[in-house]
Amino acid sequence: MSVQERTYIMPDGVQRGLVGNIISRFEQRGFKLIALKLVHATPEHLEKHYADLKGKPFFPGLIKYMASGPVVAMVWQGLDAVKTGRVMLGATNPLASAPGTIRGDFALAVGRNICHGSDAVESAEKEIALWFPEGITQYESTLAGWIFE
Ligand code: RTP
């Protein structure tokens, strides 16, 4: 648990026009945006990102879908960013995602569940290094004292 914890959040389906809403939710919750870019990723890059899922029956379809259009690579920082980010996303299957969560509000199908979020601090670090090899610029925010004790 750290107020400096970072998570990698990646909306897909940019065509649906939901990226701004997803960004707003993280901003409103109190997280600090520390990196963001639009990327049309190659299958090879996505296979690295989803390496843990290699062998799953849905893996080829997942890579094909994610490579079919742009994604938005983002890093958000703040208290318990990884766990809170997952709560904000909802369950992997939108059928089980509560209304009020990103998937519970915007998704119906597990293979189109709108947004990825790191599932652990270690995977967040790996994912951030994979998507932002150029590094991340740090900047001061005067809001911290109003958001964290
Ligand atoms: P994510 O990595 O995208 O945040 O999702 P997650 O941890 O909740 O779920 P994970 O098991 O890591 O699966 C990664 C993505 O693969 C797609 N998926 N499709 N057709 C299927 O049964 C199935 N299962 C998973 C989803 O898009 C999921 O987010």
Coordinates of N, CA and C and ligand atoms in Angstrom, one line a residue:
M1 N 0.8 -1.2 0.0 CA 0.0 0.0 0.0 C 0.9 1.3 0.0
S2 N 0.7 2.1 -1.0 CA 1.5 3.3 -1.1 C 0.7 4.4 -1.8
V3 N 1.0 5.6 -1.4 CA 0.3 6.7 -2.2 C 1.0 6.9 -3.5
Q4 N 2.1 6.3 -3.7 CA 2.9 6.4 -4.9 C 2.6 5.2 -5.9
E5 N 1.7 4.3 -5.4 CA 1.5 3.1 -6.2 C 1.0 3.4 -7.6
R6 N 1.4 2.7 -8.6 CA 1.1 2.9 -10.0 C 0.4 1.7 -10.6
T7 N -0.6 2.0 -11.5 CA -1.2 0.9 -12.2 C -1.3 1.3 -13.7
Y8 N -1.3 0.2 -14.5 CA -1.4 0.4 -15.9 C -2.8 0.1 -16.4
I9 N -3.4 1.1 -16.9 CA -4.9 1.1 -17.4 C -4.9 1.3 -18.9
M10 N -5.6 0.4 -19.6 CA -5.6 0.5 -21.0 C -7.0 0.2 -21.6
P11 N -7.7 1.3 -21.9 CA -9.0 1.2 -22.6 C -8.7 0.7 -24.0
D12 N -9.6 -0.2 -24.5 CA -9.5 -0.6 -25.9 C -10.8 0.0 -26.6
G13 N -11.1 -0.5 -27.7 CA -12.4 0.0 -28.4 C -12.5 1.5 -28.4
V14 N -11.4 2.2 -28.7 CA -11.4 3.6 -28.8 C -12.5 4.1 -29.7
Q15 N -12.9 3.3 -30.7 CA -14.0 3.7 -31.6 C -15.3 3.9 -30.8
R16 N -15.5 3.3 -29.7 CA -16.7 3.5 -29.0 C -16.8 4.9 -28.3
G17 N -15.7 5.6 -28.2 CA -15.8 6.9 -27.7 C -16.0 7.0 -26.2
L18 N -15.3 6.0 -25.5 CA -15.5 6.0 -24.0 C -14.2 6.3 -23.3
V19 N -13.2 6.7 -24.0 CA -11.9 6.9 -23.4 C -12.0 8.1 -22.4
G20 N -12.7 9.2 -22.8 CA -12.8 10.4 -21.9 C -13.5 10.0 -20.7
N21 N -14.5 9.2 -20.7 CA -15.3 8.9 -19.5 C -14.4 8.1 -18.6
I22 N -13.6 7.1 -19.1 CA -12.7 6.3 -18.3 C -11.7 7.2 -17.6
I23 N -11.1 8.1 -18.4 CA -10.1 9.0 -17.8 C -10.8 9.9 -16.7
S24 N -12.0 10.4 -16.9 CA -12.7 11.2 -15.9 C -12.9 10.4 -14.6
R25 N -13.2 9.1 -14.8 CA -13.4 8.4 -13.5 C -12.2 8.3 -12.7
F26 N -11.0 8.1 -13.3 CA -9.8 8.0 -12.6 C -9.4 9.4 -12.0
E27 N -9.6 10.4 -12.8 CA -9.3 11.8 -12.3 C -10.2 12.1 -11.1
Q28 N -11.5 11.8 -11.2 CA -12.5 12.1 -10.2 C -12.2 11.4 -8.9
R29 N -11.7 10.1 -9.0 CA -11.5 9.3 -7.9 C -10.3 9.8 -7.1
G30 N -9.4 10.6 -7.7 CA -8.3 11.2 -7.0 C -6.9 10.7 -7.5
F31 N -6.9 9.9 -8.6 CA -5.6 9.4 -9.1 C -5.0 10.5 -10.0
K32 N -3.7 10.4 -10.0 CA -2.8 11.3 -10.8 C -2.4 10.6 -12.1
L33 N -2.7 11.3 -13.2 CA -2.3 10.8 -14.5 C -0.8 11.1 -14.7
I34 N 0.0 10.0 -14.9 CA 1.4 10.3 -15.0 C 2.0 9.8 -16.4
A35 N 1.1 9.2 -17.2 CA 1.6 8.8 -18.6 C 0.3 8.5 -19.4
L36 N 0.3 8.9 -20.7 CA -0.8 8.6 -21.6 C -0.4 8.7 -23.1
K37 N -0.8 7.7 -23.8 CA -0.5 7.8 -25.3 C -1.5 6.8 -26.0
L38 N -1.8 7.2 -27.3 CA -2.6 6.3 -28.2 C -1.6 5.4 -28.9
V39 N -1.9 4.1 -28.9 CA -1.0 3.2 -29.5 C -1.8 2.2 -30.4
H40 N -1.3 2.0 -31.6 CA -1.9 0.8 -32.4 C -0.8 -0.3 -32.3
A41 N -1.0 -1.2 -31.4 CA 0.0 -2.1 -31.0 C 0.1 -3.3 -32.0
T42 N 1.3 -3.8 -32.1 CA 1.5 -5.0 -33.0 C 1.0 -6.3 -32.2
P43 N 0.7 -7.4 -32.9 CA 0.4 -8.6 -32.2 C 1.5 -9.1 -31.4
E44 N 2.8 -8.9 -31.8 CA 4.0 -9.3 -31.0 C 4.0 -8.6 -29.7
H45 N 3.7 -7.3 -29.7 CA 3.8 -6.5 -28.5 C 2.6 -6.9 -27.5
L46 N 1.5 -7.2 -28.1 CA 0.3 -7.6 -27.3 C 0.6 -9.0 -26.7
E47 N 1.3 -9.9 -27.5 CA 1.6 -11.2 -27.0 C 2.5 -11.1 -25.7
K48 N 3.3 -10.1 -25.7 CA 4.2 -9.9 -24.5 C 3.3 -9.4 -23.4
H49 N 2.4 -8.5 -23.6 CA 1.5 -8.0 -22.6 C 0.7 -9.1 -22.0
Y50 N 0.2 -10.0 -22.8 CA -0.7 -11.0 -22.3 C 0.0 -12.4 -22.2
A51 N 1.3 -12.4 -22.0 CA 2.1 -13.6 -22.0 C 1.5 -14.6 -21.0
D52 N 1.0 -14.2 -19.9 CA 0.4 -15.2 -18.9 C -0.8 -15.9 -19.4
L53 N -1.4 -15.4 -20.5 CA -2.6 -16.0 -21.0 C -2.4 -16.9 -22.2
K54 N -1.1 -17.0 -22.6 CA -0.8 -17.8 -23.8 C -1.2 -19.3 -23.5
G55 N -1.9 -19.9 -24.5 CA -2.4 -21.2 -24.2 C -3.9 -21.3 -24.0
K56 N -4.4 -20.1 -23.5 CA -5.9 -20.1 -23.3 C -6.6 -20.1 -24.6
P57 N -7.8 -20.7 -24.7 CA -8.5 -20.8 -26.0 C -8.8 -19.5 -26.6
F58 N -9.0 -18.4 -25.7 CA -9.4 -17.1 -26.3 C -8.2 -16.3 -26.6
F59 N -7.0 -16.8 -26.4 CA -5.8 -16.0 -26.6 C -5.7 -15.4 -28.1
P60 N -5.8 -16.3 -29.1 CA -5.6 -15.8 -30.5 C -6.7 -14.7 -30.8
G61 N -7.9 -14.9 -30.4 CA -9.0 -13.9 -30.6 C -8.7 -12.6 -29.9
L62 N -8.2 -12.7 -28.7 CA -7.8 -11.5 -27.8 C -6.8 -10.7 -28.5
I63 N -5.7 -11.3 -29.0 CA -4.6 -10.6 -29.7 C -5.1 -10.0 -30.9
K64 N -5.9 -10.7 -31.7 CA -6.4 -10.2 -33.0 C -7.3 -8.9 -32.7
Y65 N -8.2 -9.0 -31.7 CA -9.0 -7.9 -31.4 C -8.2 -6.7 -30.9
M66 N -7.3 -6.9 -30.0 CA -6.6 -5.8 -29.5 C -5.7 -5.1 -30.5
A67 N -5.2 -5.9 -31.5 CA -4.4 -5.4 -32.6 C -5.2 -4.7 -33.7
S68 N -6.5 -4.8 -33.6 CA -7.4 -4.4 -34.7 C -7.6 -2.9 -34.7
G69 N -7.2 -2.2 -33.6 CA -7.4 -0.8 -33.5 C -6.6 -0.2 -32.4
P70 N -6.6 1.1 -32.2 CA -5.8 1.7 -31.2 C -6.3 1.4 -29.8
V71 N -5.3 1.4 -28.9 CA -5.6 1.4 -27.4 C -5.0 2.6 -26.8
V72 N -5.5 2.9 -25.6 CA -4.9 4.1 -24.9 C -4.1 3.6 -23.7
A73 N -2.8 3.8 -23.8 CA -1.9 3.3 -22.7 C -1.8 4.4 -21.7
M74 N -2.1 4.1 -20.4 CA -2.1 5.1 -19.4 C -1.5 4.6 -18.1
V75 N -0.9 5.4 -17.3 CA -0.4 5.1 -16.0 C -1.1 6.1 -15.0
W76 N -1.7 5.5 -14.0 CA -2.3 6.3 -12.9 C -1.6 6.0 -11.6
Q77 N -1.5 7.0 -10.8 CA -0.7 6.9 -9.5 C -1.6 7.4 -8.4
G78 N -1.5 6.6 -7.3 CA -2.2 7.1 -6.1 C -2.4 5.9 -5.1
L79 N -3.0 6.2 -4.0 CA -3.2 5.2 -2.9 C -3.9 3.9 -3.4
D80 N -3.3 2.8 -3.3 CA -3.8 1.5 -3.7 C -4.3 1.5 -5.1
A81 N -3.6 2.1 -6.0 CA -4.0 2.3 -7.4 C -4.4 1.0 -8.1
V82 N -3.6 -0.1 -7.8 CA -3.9 -1.3 -8.5 C -5.2 -1.9 -8.1
K83 N -5.4 -2.1 -6.8 CA -6.7 -2.7 -6.3 C -7.9 -1.8 -6.6
T84 N -7.7 -0.5 -6.4 CA -8.8 0.3 -6.6 C -9.2 0.4 -8.1
G85 N -8.1 0.4 -8.9 CA -8.4 0.4 -10.4 C -9.2 -0.9 -10.8
R86 N -8.9 -2.0 -10.2 CA -9.6 -3.2 -10.5 C -11.0 -3.1 -10.1
V87 N -11.3 -2.5 -8.9 CA -12.6 -2.4 -8.4 C -13.4 -1.5 -9.4
M88 N -12.7 -0.4 -9.8 CA -13.4 0.5 -10.8 C -13.7 -0.1 -12.1
L89 N -12.9 -1.1 -12.5 CA -13.1 -1.8 -13.8 C -14.3 -2.8 -13.7
G90 N -14.4 -3.4 -12.5 CA -15.5 -4.5 -12.4 C -14.9 -5.8 -12.7
A91 N -15.8 -6.8 -12.7 CA -15.3 -8.2 -13.0 C -14.9 -8.4 -14.4
T92 N -14.1 -9.4 -14.7 CA -13.6 -9.7 -16.1 C -14.8 -9.9 -17.0
N93 N -15.8 -10.6 -16.6 CA -17.0 -10.8 -17.4 C -18.0 -9.7 -17.0
P94 N -18.4 -8.9 -18.0 CA -19.3 -7.8 -17.7 C -20.6 -8.2 -17.1
L95 N -21.0 -9.5 -17.3 CA -22.2 -10.1 -16.7 C -22.2 -10.0 -15.2
A96 N -20.9 -10.1 -14.7 CA -20.8 -10.1 -13.2 C -20.3 -8.8 -12.7
S97 N -20.2 -7.8 -13.6 CA -19.7 -6.5 -13.1 C -20.9 -5.6 -12.6
A98 N -20.7 -5.0 -11.5 CA -21.8 -4.2 -10.9 C -22.0 -2.9 -11.7
P99 N -23.3 -2.5 -11.8 CA -23.5 -1.1 -12.4 C -22.7 -0.1 -11.6
G100 N -22.1 0.9 -12.3 CA -21.3 1.8 -11.6 C -19.8 1.6 -11.8
T101 N -19.5 0.3 -12.2 CA -18.1 0.0 -12.7 C -18.0 0.3 -14.2
I102 N -16.8 0.4 -14.6 CA -16.6 0.7 -16.1 C -17.2 -0.4 -16.9
R103 N -16.9 -1.7 -16.6 CA -17.5 -2.8 -17.4 C -18.9 -3.0 -17.2
G104 N -19.4 -2.7 -15.9 CA -20.8 -2.8 -15.6 C -21.6 -1.7 -16.3
D105 N -21.0 -0.6 -16.6 CA -21.7 0.5 -17.3 C -21.6 0.4 -18.8
F106 N -20.5 -0.1 -19.3 CA -20.3 0.0 -20.8 C -20.1 -1.3 -21.6
A107 N -20.1 -2.4 -20.9 CA -19.8 -3.7 -21.6 C -20.8 -4.8 -21.4
L108 N -20.8 -5.7 -22.4 CA -21.7 -6.9 -22.3 C -21.0 -8.2 -22.4
A109 N -19.9 -8.2 -23.3 CA -19.2 -9.4 -23.6 C -17.8 -9.5 -23.0
V110 N -17.4 -10.6 -22.5 CA -16.1 -10.8 -21.9 C -15.0 -10.4 -22.8
G111 N -15.1 -10.7 -24.1 CA -14.1 -10.4 -25.1 C -14.1 -9.0 -25.6
R112 N -15.0 -8.2 -25.1 CA -15.1 -6.7 -25.4 C -15.3 -5.9 -24.1
N113 N -14.5 -6.3 -23.1 CA -14.8 -5.7 -21.8 C -14.2 -4.3 -21.6
I114 N -13.8 -3.7 -22.7 CA -13.5 -2.2 -22.7 C -12.2 -1.7 -22.2
C115 N -11.7 -2.4 -21.1 CA -10.5 -1.8 -20.5 C -9.7 -2.8 -19.7
H116 N -8.4 -2.7 -19.9 CA -7.5 -3.6 -19.1 C -7.0 -2.8 -17.8
G117 N -6.8 -3.5 -16.8 CA -6.1 -2.9 -15.6 C -5.2 -3.9 -14.9
S118 N -4.1 -3.5 -14.5 CA -3.1 -4.4 -13.8 C -3.7 -5.1 -12.7
D119 N -3.3 -6.4 -12.5 CA -4.0 -7.2 -11.4 C -3.1 -7.3 -10.1
A120 N -1.8 -6.7 -10.2 CA -0.9 -6.8 -9.0 C 0.1 -5.7 -9.2
V121 N 0.8 -5.3 -8.2 CA 1.8 -4.2 -8.3 C 2.9 -4.7 -9.2
E122 N 3.3 -6.0 -9.1 CA 4.4 -6.5 -9.9 C 4.0 -6.5 -11.4
S123 N 2.8 -6.9 -11.7 CA 2.4 -6.9 -13.1 C 2.3 -5.5 -13.6
A124 N 1.9 -4.5 -12.7 CA 1.8 -3.1 -13.1 C 3.2 -2.6 -13.5
E125 N 4.2 -3.0 -12.7 CA 5.6 -2.5 -13.0 C 6.0 -3.1 -14.4
K126 N 5.8 -4.4 -14.6 CA 6.2 -5.0 -15.9 C 5.5 -4.3 -17.0
E127 N 4.1 -4.1 -16.9 CA 3.3 -3.5 -18.0 C 3.8 -2.1 -18.3
I128 N 4.1 -1.3 -17.3 CA 4.5 0.0 -17.5 C 5.8 0.1 -18.2
A129 N 6.7 -0.9 -17.9 CA 8.0 -0.9 -18.6 C 7.8 -1.3 -20.0
L130 N 6.9 -2.2 -20.3 CA 6.6 -2.7 -21.6 C 6.0 -1.6 -22.5
W131 N 5.1 -0.8 -22.0 CA 4.3 0.1 -22.8 C 5.0 1.5 -22.8
F132 N 5.8 1.8 -21.7 CA 6.5 3.1 -21.7 C 8.0 2.9 -21.5
P133 N 8.7 2.2 -22.5 CA 10.1 2.0 -22.3 C 10.9 3.3 -22.3
E134 N 10.3 4.4 -22.8 CA 10.9 5.7 -22.8 C 10.9 6.4 -21.4
G135 N 10.2 5.8 -20.5 CA 10.1 6.3 -19.1 C 9.0 7.3 -19.0
I136 N 8.8 7.7 -17.7 CA 7.6 8.6 -17.4 C 8.1 9.9 -16.7
T137 N 7.6 11.0 -17.1 CA 7.9 12.2 -16.5 C 7.2 12.4 -15.2
Q138 N 7.8 12.8 -14.1 CA 7.2 13.1 -12.9 C 6.9 14.6 -12.7
Y139 N 5.8 14.9 -12.1 CA 5.5 16.3 -11.8 C 4.8 16.4 -10.5
E140 N 4.8 17.6 -9.9 CA 4.2 17.8 -8.6 C 2.7 18.1 -8.7
S141 N 1.9 17.6 -7.8 CA 0.5 18.0 -7.7 C 0.2 18.5 -6.3
T142 N -0.4 19.7 -6.3 CA -0.7 20.3 -5.0 C -1.9 19.7 -4.3
L143 N -2.6 18.8 -5.0 CA -3.8 18.2 -4.5 C -3.6 17.1 -3.4
A144 N -2.4 16.5 -3.4 CA -2.1 15.3 -2.6 C -2.7 15.4 -1.2
G145 N -2.5 16.5 -0.5 CA -2.9 16.7 0.9 C -4.4 16.7 1.0
W146 N -5.1 16.9 0.0 CA -6.6 16.9 0.0 C -7.1 15.5 -0.3
I147 N -6.3 14.6 -0.8 CA -6.7 13.3 -1.2 C -6.2 12.2 -0.3
F148 N -5.0 12.4 0.2 CA -4.4 11.4 1.1 C -4.2 12.0 2.5
E149 N -4.3 11.1 3.6 CA -4.0 11.6 4.9 C -2.5 11.9 5.1
Ligands
RTP1 P1 -7.5 -7.5 -18.1 O1 -6.2 -8.3 -18.0 O2 -7.9 -7.1 -19.5 O3 -7.6 -6.4 -17.1 O4 -8.6 -8.6 -17.7 P2 -8.7 -9.5 -16.5 O5 -7.4 -9.5 -15.7 O6 -10.0 -9.2 -15.8 O7 -8.9 -10.9 -17.2 P3 -7.8 -11.9 -17.8 O8 -8.1 -13.3 -17.3 O9 -6.4 -11.4 -17.6 O10 -8.1 -11.8 -19.4 C1 -7.6 -10.8 -20.2 C2 -8.7 -10.4 -21.2 O11 -9.0 -11.5 -22.1 C3 -10.3 -11.5 -22.4 N1 -11.0 -12.7 -22.1 N2 -11.7 -13.3 -22.9 N3 -13.5 -15.2 -24.0 C4 -13.1 -15.4 -22.8 O12 -13.4 -16.3 -22.1 C5 -12.2 -14.4 -22.2 N4 -11.7 -14.5 -21.0 C6 -10.9 -13.4 -20.9 C7 -11.0 -10.3 -21.7 O13 -11.0 -9.2 -22.6 C8 -10.0 -10.1 -20.6 O14 -10.1 -8.7 -20.1

